[in-house]
Amino acid sequence: MSPLSVRESAAFIANNAKEVRVSEAGVCKAADWIGRAMKESNYSRKEWGKHQLNPSAPSEETIAWIFVVDALNFSFWTERPESDPSRYGVRWEGVLWTGYWSLCACINRALASGTPITDPAWFARASDNELALVFRSDTADAIPLLEERIKVLRECGQILLKEFQGSFIECIRQAGHSATALVRLIVSNFPCFRDAHLYQGREVAFYKRAQILVADIWACCDAQGLGQFDDIDSLTMFADYRVPQALIAIGALEYGDGLWQDLSERVPILPGSERECEIRGGSIHAVECIRQELQEKGIHTNAVLLDFFLWDYAKRESESLKSIPIHHTRSIWY
Ligand SMILES: Nc1nc2c(c(CN[C@H]3C=C[C@H](O)[C@@H]3O)cn2[C@@H]2O[C@H](COP(=O)(O)O)[C@@H](O)[C@H]2O)c(=O)[nH]1
C-alpha cells in the first residue's frame, strides 16, 4: 500500500499524536504575526537567492548545485553545544559557517578549487578520499555522517547517469511543470530521498529533501523556466529539526512535558520513532493550519514560503530561541 500523501500523513499524525499538539489559538496568533511580518518585509521567493552562499542566477549549473546540496541536506546538529568552537565548521569567504550553511560552503569551496562536485559524472565515480576532501573541516570535528554522505552522492550520481542522461534537468523535464510529479519521480528513483515511515500501523510520508529540492529550484528560478511548477502550492513544510523550534516559539506547536524535558536534556529521539513522527507530522500540520488561517484572512501564500520564512526566522533569532530545544535524531532524511 503506498503511503498517505504528506498532507494526509501530517493530519493523521496530528489527530493521533500523544506528545505533540497543534494549538488552534497559537495558529491564529502565528498567522497574524507571520502575515504582518511577511507583508512588512515584502517576503517572497526572491529571498532565496539573497543569501551569499546560494547561487543567485538560474542556470543549468545552478540546478546541478541545488540537486547536490539537497541530496546532502541533512543532520548538521552535533553532540557539542551550538556555540562550541570545535563543532564542525567550514571557513569560506571570511566566515566560519556551521549547520546547513557549512554544506553550501563545502560545495562552493570545492567548485572554486576546480573540483566538479556538482557533475554527476564526477561524483558518481570519485574516490572516498576525493569526496572526504570536499567535506573537510576547518575545526576539530568532522562533518556528521561523512560515510553516509559519500554513499548518498555515489548512489545519486549513478542513478542520474543511468536513468536521466547524467543530469537532474532531465528528471525535471519528465515532471512536466508539476511539483507533485517531480517529488514522485524523485522518491521513486532515488532511495535516499524516500523519507517515509510507519506510524501507528500506517505508512506516513514526509519527503522532506525531495520537497525542498523542488522548492529550492522553484525559488531560485523565480518560478520561471525549469522552476515553473503549476502546482507548487501542493508542497508542504519541510520536516526538519529547525522549523519545529520556530513553531514552538510562536506557540503554534506544543510539546508534552515529558517530551520537552527529554529534548531539553538532549535525550536522542530514535529515527522512525513515534516521537520523531509526531514532531515532524505535527510541524507539517501546524504550517498547513497557519496557511489556511491566512487564506481565510485573504492572504494567499504557500507552505514553501511559510517554511522558508520560519526557517530564516529560527536562524536569525537562534540566540533568543536557544531555550527551546530541538530534537536530536541522527538521520539522512533531514
Ligand atoms: N524546513 C527547512 N529546513 C531546512 C531549510 C534549510 C535551508 N534553507 C535556506 C535556503 C533557502 C531558504 O530561504 C533558507 O535560507 C535547511 N534546512 C534543514 O535545517 C536543518 C539545519 O539546521 P541548522 O543545523 O540550524 O543549520 C537540517 O535539517 C536541514 O535539512 C529550509 O529552508 N527549510
mmCIF file of C-alpha atoms and ligand atoms in Angstrom:
data_model
loop_
_atom_site.group_PDB
_atom_site.id
_atom_site.type_symbol
_atom_site.label_atom_id
_atom_site.label_comp_id
_atom_site.label_asym_id
_atom_site.label_seq_id
_atom_site.Cartn_x
_atom_site.Cartn_y
_atom_site.Cartn_z
ATOM 1 C CA MET A 1 0.000 0.000 0.000
ATOM 2 C CA SER A 2 1.532 3.359 -0.949
ATOM 3 C CA PRO A 3 1.970 5.853 1.876
ATOM 4 C CA LEU A 4 -0.576 8.562 2.621
ATOM 5 C CA SER A 5 0.246 11.885 0.924
ATOM 6 C CA VAL A 6 2.462 14.150 3.035
ATOM 7 C CA ARG A 7 -0.527 16.375 3.865
ATOM 8 C CA GLU A 8 -2.704 13.354 4.832
ATOM 9 C CA SER A 9 0.203 11.863 6.807
ATOM 10 C CA ALA A 10 0.583 15.069 8.807
ATOM 11 C CA ALA A 11 -3.154 15.302 9.528
ATOM 12 C CA PHE A 12 -3.283 11.626 10.573
ATOM 13 C CA ILE A 13 -0.325 12.082 12.923
ATOM 14 C CA ALA A 14 -1.612 15.376 14.372
ATOM 15 C CA ASN A 15 -5.003 13.772 15.106
ATOM 16 C CA ASN A 16 -3.448 10.756 16.846
ATOM 17 C CA ALA A 17 -0.392 12.263 18.496
ATOM 18 C CA LYS A 18 0.244 11.716 22.201
ATOM 19 C CA GLU A 19 3.078 14.163 22.935
ATOM 20 C CA VAL A 20 2.710 16.912 20.325
ATOM 21 C CA ARG A 21 -0.249 19.240 19.762
ATOM 22 C CA VAL A 22 -1.146 21.889 17.196
ATOM 23 C CA SER A 23 -2.632 24.801 19.149
ATOM 24 C CA GLU A 24 -5.609 26.491 17.447
ATOM 25 C CA ALA A 25 -5.113 29.690 19.440
ATOM 26 C CA GLY A 26 -1.386 29.559 18.717
ATOM 27 C CA VAL A 27 -2.038 29.073 14.995
ATOM 28 C CA CYS A 28 -4.292 32.153 14.914
ATOM 29 C CA LYS A 29 -1.690 34.309 16.681
ATOM 30 C CA ALA A 30 1.096 32.912 14.487
ATOM 31 C CA ALA A 31 -0.873 33.590 11.289
ATOM 32 C CA ASP A 32 -1.452 37.187 12.423
ATOM 33 C CA TRP A 33 2.229 37.754 13.145
ATOM 34 C CA ILE A 34 3.539 35.991 10.031
ATOM 35 C CA GLY A 35 1.006 37.714 7.755
ATOM 36 C CA ARG A 36 2.109 41.130 9.051
ATOM 37 C CA ALA A 37 5.840 40.290 9.051
ATOM 38 C CA MET A 38 5.767 38.883 5.503
ATOM 39 C CA LYS A 39 3.912 41.977 4.287
ATOM 40 C CA GLU A 40 6.254 44.426 6.037
ATOM 41 C CA SER A 41 9.350 42.674 4.699
ATOM 42 C CA ASN A 42 7.748 42.037 1.310
ATOM 43 C CA TYR A 43 8.810 38.404 1.805
ATOM 44 C CA SER A 44 8.906 36.409 -1.436
ATOM 45 C CA ARG A 45 10.709 33.540 -3.141
ATOM 46 C CA LYS A 46 13.353 36.101 -4.186
ATOM 47 C CA GLU A 47 14.715 35.884 -0.618
ATOM 48 C CA TRP A 48 16.220 32.532 -1.570
ATOM 49 C CA GLY A 49 18.844 33.980 -3.887
ATOM 50 C CA LYS A 50 19.839 36.751 -1.467
ATOM 51 C CA HIS A 51 21.961 34.595 0.845
ATOM 52 C CA GLN A 52 25.633 34.920 -0.131
ATOM 53 C CA LEU A 53 26.115 31.132 -0.312
ATOM 54 C CA ASN A 54 23.089 30.423 -2.500
ATOM 55 C CA PRO A 55 23.525 30.820 -6.276
ATOM 56 C CA SER A 56 21.660 33.946 -7.340
ATOM 57 C CA ALA A 57 21.177 33.311 -11.073
ATOM 58 C CA PRO A 58 19.213 30.386 -12.510
ATOM 59 C CA SER A 59 21.253 28.196 -14.871
ATOM 60 C CA GLU A 60 21.901 24.514 -15.590
ATOM 61 C CA GLU A 61 24.897 24.683 -13.206
ATOM 62 C CA THR A 62 22.653 26.185 -10.515
ATOM 63 C CA ILE A 63 20.180 23.305 -10.852
ATOM 64 C CA ALA A 64 23.088 20.845 -10.517
ATOM 65 C CA TRP A 65 24.264 22.756 -7.407
ATOM 66 C CA ILE A 66 20.800 22.613 -5.825
ATOM 67 C CA PHE A 67 20.497 18.890 -6.527
ATOM 68 C CA VAL A 68 23.810 18.050 -4.794
ATOM 69 C CA VAL A 69 23.095 20.354 -1.838
ATOM 70 C CA ASP A 70 19.612 18.926 -1.271
ATOM 71 C CA ALA A 71 20.856 15.351 -1.681
ATOM 72 C CA LEU A 72 23.177 16.101 1.273
ATOM 73 C CA ASN A 73 20.900 18.494 3.184
ATOM 74 C CA PHE A 74 20.696 16.530 6.436
ATOM 75 C CA SER A 75 21.882 16.149 10.016
ATOM 76 C CA PHE A 76 24.150 19.093 10.788
ATOM 77 C CA TRP A 77 23.484 19.175 14.529
ATOM 78 C CA THR A 78 26.426 17.998 16.635
ATOM 79 C CA GLU A 79 26.852 16.400 20.059
ATOM 80 C CA ARG A 80 28.534 19.631 21.155
ATOM 81 C CA PRO A 81 26.582 22.783 22.092
ATOM 82 C CA GLU A 82 25.971 25.074 19.085
ATOM 83 C CA SER A 83 28.356 27.695 20.461
ATOM 84 C CA ASP A 84 31.260 25.227 20.903
ATOM 85 C CA PRO A 85 34.137 26.343 18.578
ATOM 86 C CA SER A 86 35.079 22.675 17.986
ATOM 87 C CA ARG A 87 31.770 21.821 16.342
ATOM 88 C CA TYR A 88 32.052 21.111 12.600
ATOM 89 C CA GLY A 89 32.640 24.309 10.649
ATOM 90 C CA VAL A 90 33.870 25.400 7.218
ATOM 91 C CA ARG A 91 35.696 28.708 6.679
ATOM 92 C CA TRP A 92 34.662 30.317 3.420
ATOM 93 C CA GLU A 93 34.645 33.946 2.235
ATOM 94 C CA GLY A 94 35.957 35.026 5.663
ATOM 95 C CA VAL A 95 33.176 33.352 7.679
ATOM 96 C CA LEU A 96 33.213 30.102 9.687
ATOM 97 C CA TRP A 97 29.962 28.503 8.541
ATOM 98 C CA THR A 98 28.194 25.850 10.647
ATOM 99 C CA GLY A 99 24.933 23.909 10.269
ATOM 100 C CA TYR A 100 23.263 23.830 6.869
ATOM 101 C CA TRP A 101 25.428 26.704 5.598
ATOM 102 C CA SER A 102 28.582 24.648 6.210
ATOM 103 C CA LEU A 103 27.367 22.284 3.467
ATOM 104 C CA CYS A 104 26.895 25.136 0.976
ATOM 105 C CA ALA A 105 30.363 26.436 1.924
ATOM 106 C CA CYS A 106 31.850 22.961 1.205
ATOM 107 C CA ILE A 107 30.267 22.838 -2.250
ATOM 108 C CA ASN A 108 31.329 26.396 -3.124
ATOM 109 C CA ARG A 109 34.856 25.777 -1.791
ATOM 110 C CA ALA A 110 35.178 22.629 -3.920
ATOM 111 C CA LEU A 111 33.939 24.374 -7.088
ATOM 112 C CA ALA A 112 36.317 27.305 -6.501
ATOM 113 C CA SER A 113 39.244 24.864 -6.265
ATOM 114 C CA GLY A 114 38.288 23.227 -9.580
ATOM 115 C CA THR A 115 36.619 20.104 -8.131
ATOM 116 C CA PRO A 116 33.494 19.377 -10.302
ATOM 117 C CA ILE A 117 31.444 18.340 -7.226
ATOM 118 C CA THR A 118 28.129 19.156 -8.962
ATOM 119 C CA ASP A 119 28.892 16.968 -12.009
ATOM 120 C CA PRO A 120 27.291 13.509 -11.644
ATOM 121 C CA ALA A 121 29.927 12.003 -13.955
ATOM 122 C CA TRP A 122 32.480 13.077 -11.327
ATOM 123 C CA PHE A 123 30.770 12.425 -8.016
ATOM 124 C CA ALA A 124 29.418 9.039 -9.162
ATOM 125 C CA ARG A 125 32.985 7.794 -9.606
ATOM 126 C CA ALA A 126 35.082 9.914 -7.192
ATOM 127 C CA SER A 127 37.052 8.025 -4.531
ATOM 128 C CA ASP A 128 36.216 8.155 -0.824
ATOM 129 C CA ASN A 129 39.265 10.366 -0.249
ATOM 130 C CA GLU A 130 38.315 12.809 -3.025
ATOM 131 C CA LEU A 131 34.793 13.115 -1.605
ATOM 132 C CA ALA A 132 36.013 13.328 2.020
ATOM 133 C CA LEU A 133 38.236 16.237 0.939
ATOM 134 C CA VAL A 134 35.153 18.154 -0.214
ATOM 135 C CA PHE A 135 33.710 17.970 3.320
ATOM 136 C CA ARG A 136 36.969 18.596 5.191
ATOM 137 C CA SER A 137 36.603 20.531 8.413
ATOM 138 C CA ASP A 138 38.192 23.814 9.482
ATOM 139 C CA THR A 139 37.544 22.966 13.155
ATOM 140 C CA ALA A 140 38.257 19.975 15.414
ATOM 141 C CA ASP A 141 35.177 17.941 14.459
ATOM 142 C CA ALA A 142 34.432 16.165 11.186
ATOM 143 C CA ILE A 143 31.109 16.590 9.372
ATOM 144 C CA PRO A 144 28.425 14.300 10.826
ATOM 145 C CA LEU A 145 27.582 11.164 8.763
ATOM 146 C CA LEU A 146 30.505 11.530 6.320
ATOM 147 C CA GLU A 147 30.277 7.895 5.194
ATOM 148 C CA GLU A 148 26.533 8.236 4.559
ATOM 149 C CA ARG A 149 27.092 11.432 2.565
ATOM 150 C CA ILE A 150 29.647 9.674 0.344
ATOM 151 C CA LYS A 151 27.261 6.752 -0.183
ATOM 152 C CA VAL A 152 24.349 9.091 -0.993
ATOM 153 C CA LEU A 153 26.406 11.081 -3.504
ATOM 154 C CA ARG A 154 27.705 7.999 -5.283
ATOM 155 C CA GLU A 155 24.207 6.441 -5.451
ATOM 156 C CA CYS A 156 22.606 9.649 -6.744
ATOM 157 C CA GLY A 157 25.360 10.101 -9.334
ATOM 158 C CA GLN A 158 24.968 6.576 -10.649
ATOM 159 C CA ILE A 159 21.167 6.930 -10.899
ATOM 160 C CA LEU A 160 21.437 10.278 -12.717
ATOM 161 C CA LEU A 161 23.893 8.723 -15.210
ATOM 162 C CA LYS A 162 21.814 5.574 -15.706
ATOM 163 C CA GLU A 163 18.232 6.946 -15.687
ATOM 164 C CA PHE A 164 18.439 10.667 -16.517
ATOM 165 C CA GLN A 165 21.210 11.081 -19.102
ATOM 166 C CA GLY A 166 23.557 12.392 -16.390
ATOM 167 C CA SER A 167 21.518 15.444 -15.404
ATOM 168 C CA PHE A 168 18.724 16.208 -12.926
ATOM 169 C CA ILE A 169 17.339 18.579 -15.572
ATOM 170 C CA GLU A 170 16.090 15.507 -17.442
ATOM 171 C CA CYS A 171 14.192 14.494 -14.304
ATOM 172 C CA ILE A 172 12.622 17.972 -14.106
ATOM 173 C CA ARG A 173 11.636 17.788 -17.775
ATOM 174 C CA GLN A 174 9.901 14.423 -17.232
ATOM 175 C CA ALA A 175 7.763 16.025 -14.476
ATOM 176 C CA GLY A 176 6.108 18.423 -16.923
ATOM 177 C CA HIS A 177 5.996 21.514 -14.641
ATOM 178 C CA SER A 178 4.298 19.547 -11.852
ATOM 179 C CA ALA A 179 5.840 19.708 -8.366
ATOM 180 C CA THR A 180 3.855 16.644 -7.261
ATOM 181 C CA ALA A 181 5.044 14.651 -10.277
ATOM 182 C CA LEU A 182 8.645 15.694 -9.662
ATOM 183 C CA VAL A 183 8.504 14.692 -5.971
ATOM 184 C CA ARG A 184 7.054 11.343 -7.057
ATOM 185 C CA LEU A 185 9.842 10.876 -9.662
ATOM 186 C CA ILE A 186 12.498 11.728 -7.068
ATOM 187 C CA VAL A 187 11.257 9.381 -4.334
ATOM 188 C CA SER A 188 10.627 6.517 -6.768
ATOM 189 C CA ASN A 189 14.050 6.760 -8.437
ATOM 190 C CA PHE A 190 16.344 7.867 -5.579
ATOM 191 C CA PRO A 191 16.158 5.685 -2.403
ATOM 192 C CA CYS A 192 17.999 8.301 -0.303
ATOM 193 C CA PHE A 193 15.062 10.728 -0.766
ATOM 194 C CA ARG A 194 12.399 8.143 0.210
ATOM 195 C CA ASP A 195 11.594 9.699 3.603
ATOM 196 C CA ALA A 196 8.570 7.574 4.641
ATOM 197 C CA HIS A 197 7.983 5.725 7.939
ATOM 198 C CA LEU A 198 5.480 3.642 9.898
ATOM 199 C CA TYR A 199 3.345 5.479 12.485
ATOM 200 C CA GLN A 200 0.683 3.613 14.499
ATOM 201 C CA GLY A 201 0.456 0.993 11.748
ATOM 202 C CA ARG A 202 0.115 3.438 8.823
ATOM 203 C CA GLU A 203 2.824 4.316 6.293
ATOM 204 C CA VAL A 204 3.361 8.069 6.538
ATOM 205 C CA ALA A 205 5.459 10.201 4.167
ATOM 206 C CA PHE A 206 7.406 13.377 4.909
ATOM 207 C CA TYR A 207 9.593 13.506 1.773
ATOM 208 C CA LYS A 208 11.473 16.441 3.280
ATOM 209 C CA ARG A 209 14.505 16.576 0.974
ATOM 210 C CA ALA A 210 12.506 15.696 -2.164
ATOM 211 C CA GLN A 211 10.110 18.572 -1.488
ATOM 212 C CA ILE A 212 12.780 21.137 -0.571
ATOM 213 C CA LEU A 213 14.730 20.184 -3.718
ATOM 214 C CA VAL A 214 11.688 21.140 -5.831
ATOM 215 C CA ALA A 215 11.087 24.252 -3.723
ATOM 216 C CA ASP A 216 14.700 25.457 -3.985
ATOM 217 C CA ILE A 217 14.568 25.122 -7.796
ATOM 218 C CA TRP A 218 11.228 26.994 -7.866
ATOM 219 C CA ALA A 219 12.596 29.802 -5.691
ATOM 220 C CA CYS A 220 15.978 30.102 -7.390
ATOM 221 C CA CYS A 221 14.414 30.197 -10.873
ATOM 222 C CA ASP A 222 11.699 32.601 -9.650
ATOM 223 C CA ALA A 223 9.023 30.147 -10.830
ATOM 224 C CA GLN A 224 10.195 30.541 -14.437
ATOM 225 C CA GLY A 225 11.503 28.016 -16.984
ATOM 226 C CA LEU A 226 12.761 24.865 -15.255
ATOM 227 C CA GLY A 227 11.463 26.365 -11.988
ATOM 228 C CA GLN A 228 7.884 26.742 -13.212
ATOM 229 C CA PHE A 229 5.636 24.397 -11.199
ATOM 230 C CA ASP A 230 1.906 24.918 -11.762
ATOM 231 C CA ASP A 231 1.070 23.065 -8.530
ATOM 232 C CA ILE A 232 3.783 24.447 -6.213
ATOM 233 C CA ASP A 233 1.084 25.023 -3.567
ATOM 234 C CA SER A 234 0.779 21.201 -3.286
ATOM 235 C CA LEU A 235 4.106 21.070 -1.398
ATOM 236 C CA THR A 236 4.098 21.096 2.390
ATOM 237 C CA MET A 237 6.510 22.429 5.006
ATOM 238 C CA PHE A 238 9.839 20.523 5.023
ATOM 239 C CA ALA A 239 10.000 18.472 8.234
ATOM 240 C CA ASP A 240 13.467 19.222 9.602
ATOM 241 C CA TYR A 241 14.702 19.892 13.166
ATOM 242 C CA ARG A 242 14.857 23.706 12.934
ATOM 243 C CA VAL A 243 11.340 24.819 11.914
ATOM 244 C CA PRO A 244 9.673 22.867 14.776
ATOM 245 C CA GLN A 245 11.699 25.091 17.128
ATOM 246 C CA ALA A 246 10.229 28.187 15.437
ATOM 247 C CA LEU A 247 6.695 26.735 15.615
ATOM 248 C CA ILE A 248 7.097 26.135 19.363
ATOM 249 C CA ALA A 249 8.465 29.678 19.796
ATOM 250 C CA ILE A 250 5.414 31.237 18.129
ATOM 251 C CA GLY A 251 3.020 28.944 20.017
ATOM 252 C CA ALA A 252 1.572 27.106 17.018
ATOM 253 C CA LEU A 253 3.006 23.785 18.216
ATOM 254 C CA GLU A 254 3.166 22.426 21.778
ATOM 255 C CA TYR A 255 5.173 19.552 23.319
ATOM 256 C CA GLY A 256 4.037 17.457 26.297
ATOM 257 C CA ASP A 257 6.066 17.969 29.493
ATOM 258 C CA GLY A 258 7.847 14.615 29.226
ATOM 259 C CA LEU A 259 8.931 15.257 25.650
ATOM 260 C CA TRP A 260 10.030 18.823 26.452
ATOM 261 C CA GLN A 261 12.090 17.544 29.389
ATOM 262 C CA ASP A 262 13.773 14.846 27.303
ATOM 263 C CA LEU A 263 14.525 17.241 24.439
ATOM 264 C CA SER A 264 15.981 19.751 26.911
ATOM 265 C CA GLU A 265 18.267 17.020 28.254
ATOM 266 C CA ARG A 266 19.244 16.099 24.654
ATOM 267 C CA VAL A 267 17.786 12.608 25.015
ATOM 268 C CA PRO A 268 18.197 11.179 21.476
ATOM 269 C CA ILE A 269 14.933 10.735 19.556
ATOM 270 C CA LEU A 270 15.188 7.470 17.637
ATOM 271 C CA PRO A 271 14.795 7.569 13.853
ATOM 272 C CA GLY A 272 11.330 6.331 12.840
ATOM 273 C CA SER A 273 10.059 6.536 16.427
ATOM 274 C CA GLU A 274 6.551 7.727 17.351
ATOM 275 C CA ARG A 275 8.059 10.820 18.938
ATOM 276 C CA GLU A 276 10.005 11.711 15.799
ATOM 277 C CA CYS A 277 6.912 11.214 13.602
ATOM 278 C CA GLU A 278 4.813 13.341 15.947
ATOM 279 C CA ILE A 279 7.288 16.246 15.949
ATOM 280 C CA ARG A 280 7.668 16.104 12.144
ATOM 281 C CA GLY A 281 3.999 15.427 11.311
ATOM 282 C CA GLY A 282 2.778 17.941 13.893
ATOM 283 C CA SER A 283 5.055 20.602 12.382
ATOM 284 C CA ILE A 284 3.792 19.997 8.849
ATOM 285 C CA HIS A 285 0.182 20.133 10.063
ATOM 286 C CA ALA A 286 0.781 23.306 12.069
ATOM 287 C CA VAL A 287 2.082 25.076 8.959
ATOM 288 C CA GLU A 288 -0.936 23.800 6.986
ATOM 289 C CA CYS A 289 -3.224 25.312 9.630
ATOM 290 C CA ILE A 290 -1.340 28.637 9.518
ATOM 291 C CA ARG A 291 -1.634 28.674 5.724
ATOM 292 C CA GLN A 292 -5.400 28.046 5.924
ATOM 293 C CA GLU A 293 -5.800 30.729 8.593
ATOM 294 C CA LEU A 294 -4.019 33.236 6.348
ATOM 295 C CA GLN A 295 -6.148 32.115 3.393
ATOM 296 C CA GLU A 296 -9.297 32.881 5.406
ATOM 297 C CA LYS A 297 -7.902 36.369 6.016
ATOM 298 C CA GLY A 298 -7.483 36.779 2.275
ATOM 299 C CA ILE A 299 -3.685 36.408 2.445
ATOM 300 C CA HIS A 300 -2.515 33.948 -0.200
ATOM 301 C CA THR A 301 0.800 32.251 0.477
ATOM 302 C CA ASN A 302 2.011 28.648 0.375
ATOM 303 C CA ALA A 303 3.743 26.189 2.674
ATOM 304 C CA VAL A 304 7.083 26.705 0.885
ATOM 305 C CA LEU A 305 7.238 30.429 1.676
ATOM 306 C CA LEU A 306 5.939 29.866 5.225
ATOM 307 C CA ASP A 307 8.650 27.261 5.708
ATOM 308 C CA PHE A 308 11.466 29.419 4.318
ATOM 309 C CA PHE A 309 10.202 32.354 6.398
ATOM 310 C CA LEU A 310 10.114 30.281 9.613
ATOM 311 C CA TRP A 311 13.490 28.679 8.958
ATOM 312 C CA ASP A 312 15.128 32.038 8.305
ATOM 313 C CA TYR A 313 13.425 33.403 11.459
ATOM 314 C CA ALA A 314 14.746 30.498 13.565
ATOM 315 C CA LYS A 315 18.288 31.036 12.278
ATOM 316 C CA ARG A 316 18.145 34.818 12.717
ATOM 317 C CA GLU A 317 16.769 34.505 16.257
ATOM 318 C CA SER A 318 18.866 31.451 17.243
ATOM 319 C CA GLU A 319 20.240 33.248 20.335
ATOM 320 C CA SER A 320 16.815 34.162 21.698
ATOM 321 C CA LEU A 321 15.373 30.751 20.788
ATOM 322 C CA LYS A 322 18.133 28.696 22.388
ATOM 323 C CA SER A 323 15.976 27.846 25.408
ATOM 324 C CA ILE A 324 13.625 25.993 23.037
ATOM 325 C CA PRO A 325 15.091 22.522 22.438
ATOM 326 C CA ILE A 326 15.405 20.887 19.025
ATOM 327 C CA HIS A 327 15.097 17.134 18.586
ATOM 328 C CA HIS A 328 18.314 15.171 18.037
ATOM 329 C CA THR A 329 17.691 12.361 15.576
ATOM 330 C CA ARG A 330 20.678 11.160 13.544
ATOM 331 C CA SER A 331 19.186 10.607 10.087
ATOM 332 C CA ILE A 332 19.839 11.089 6.396
ATOM 333 C CA TRP A 333 16.259 12.246 5.824
ATOM 334 C CA TYR A 334 16.668 15.829 7.154
HETATM 335 N N1 LIG B 1 12.348 23.237 6.784
HETATM 336 C C1 LIG B 1 13.524 23.675 6.307
HETATM 337 N N2 LIG B 1 14.644 23.008 6.647
HETATM 338 C C2 LIG B 1 15.813 23.481 6.153
HETATM 339 C C3 LIG B 1 15.917 24.604 5.312
HETATM 340 C C4 LIG B 1 17.301 24.753 5.012
HETATM 341 C C5 LIG B 1 17.982 25.775 4.144
HETATM 342 N N3 LIG B 1 17.128 26.831 3.779
HETATM 343 C C6 LIG B 1 17.718 28.063 3.297
HETATM 344 C C7 LIG B 1 17.767 28.091 1.844
HETATM 345 C C8 LIG B 1 16.750 28.830 1.365
HETATM 346 C C9 LIG B 1 15.877 29.279 2.455
HETATM 347 O O1 LIG B 1 15.407 30.591 2.260
HETATM 348 C C10 LIG B 1 16.794 29.210 3.623
HETATM 349 O O2 LIG B 1 17.557 30.404 3.691
HETATM 350 C C11 LIG B 1 17.978 23.749 5.708
HETATM 351 N N4 LIG B 1 17.065 23.007 6.365
HETATM 352 C C12 LIG B 1 17.254 21.951 7.353
HETATM 353 O O3 LIG B 1 17.562 22.621 8.585
HETATM 354 C C13 LIG B 1 18.429 21.786 9.355
HETATM 355 C C14 LIG B 1 19.744 22.532 9.511
HETATM 356 O O4 LIG B 1 19.577 23.496 10.507
HETATM 357 P P1 LIG B 1 20.911 24.128 11.172
HETATM 358 O O5 LIG B 1 21.722 22.926 11.745
HETATM 359 O O6 LIG B 1 20.384 25.059 12.233
HETATM 360 O O7 LIG B 1 21.648 24.844 10.057
HETATM 361 C C15 LIG B 1 18.619 20.497 8.565
HETATM 362 O O8 LIG B 1 17.609 19.568 8.917
HETATM 363 C C16 LIG B 1 18.378 20.980 7.129
HETATM 364 O O9 LIG B 1 17.949 19.925 6.282
HETATM 365 C C17 LIG B 1 14.714 25.300 4.978
HETATM 366 O O10 LIG B 1 14.675 26.332 4.264
HETATM 367 N N5 LIG B 1 13.555 24.779 5.499
#
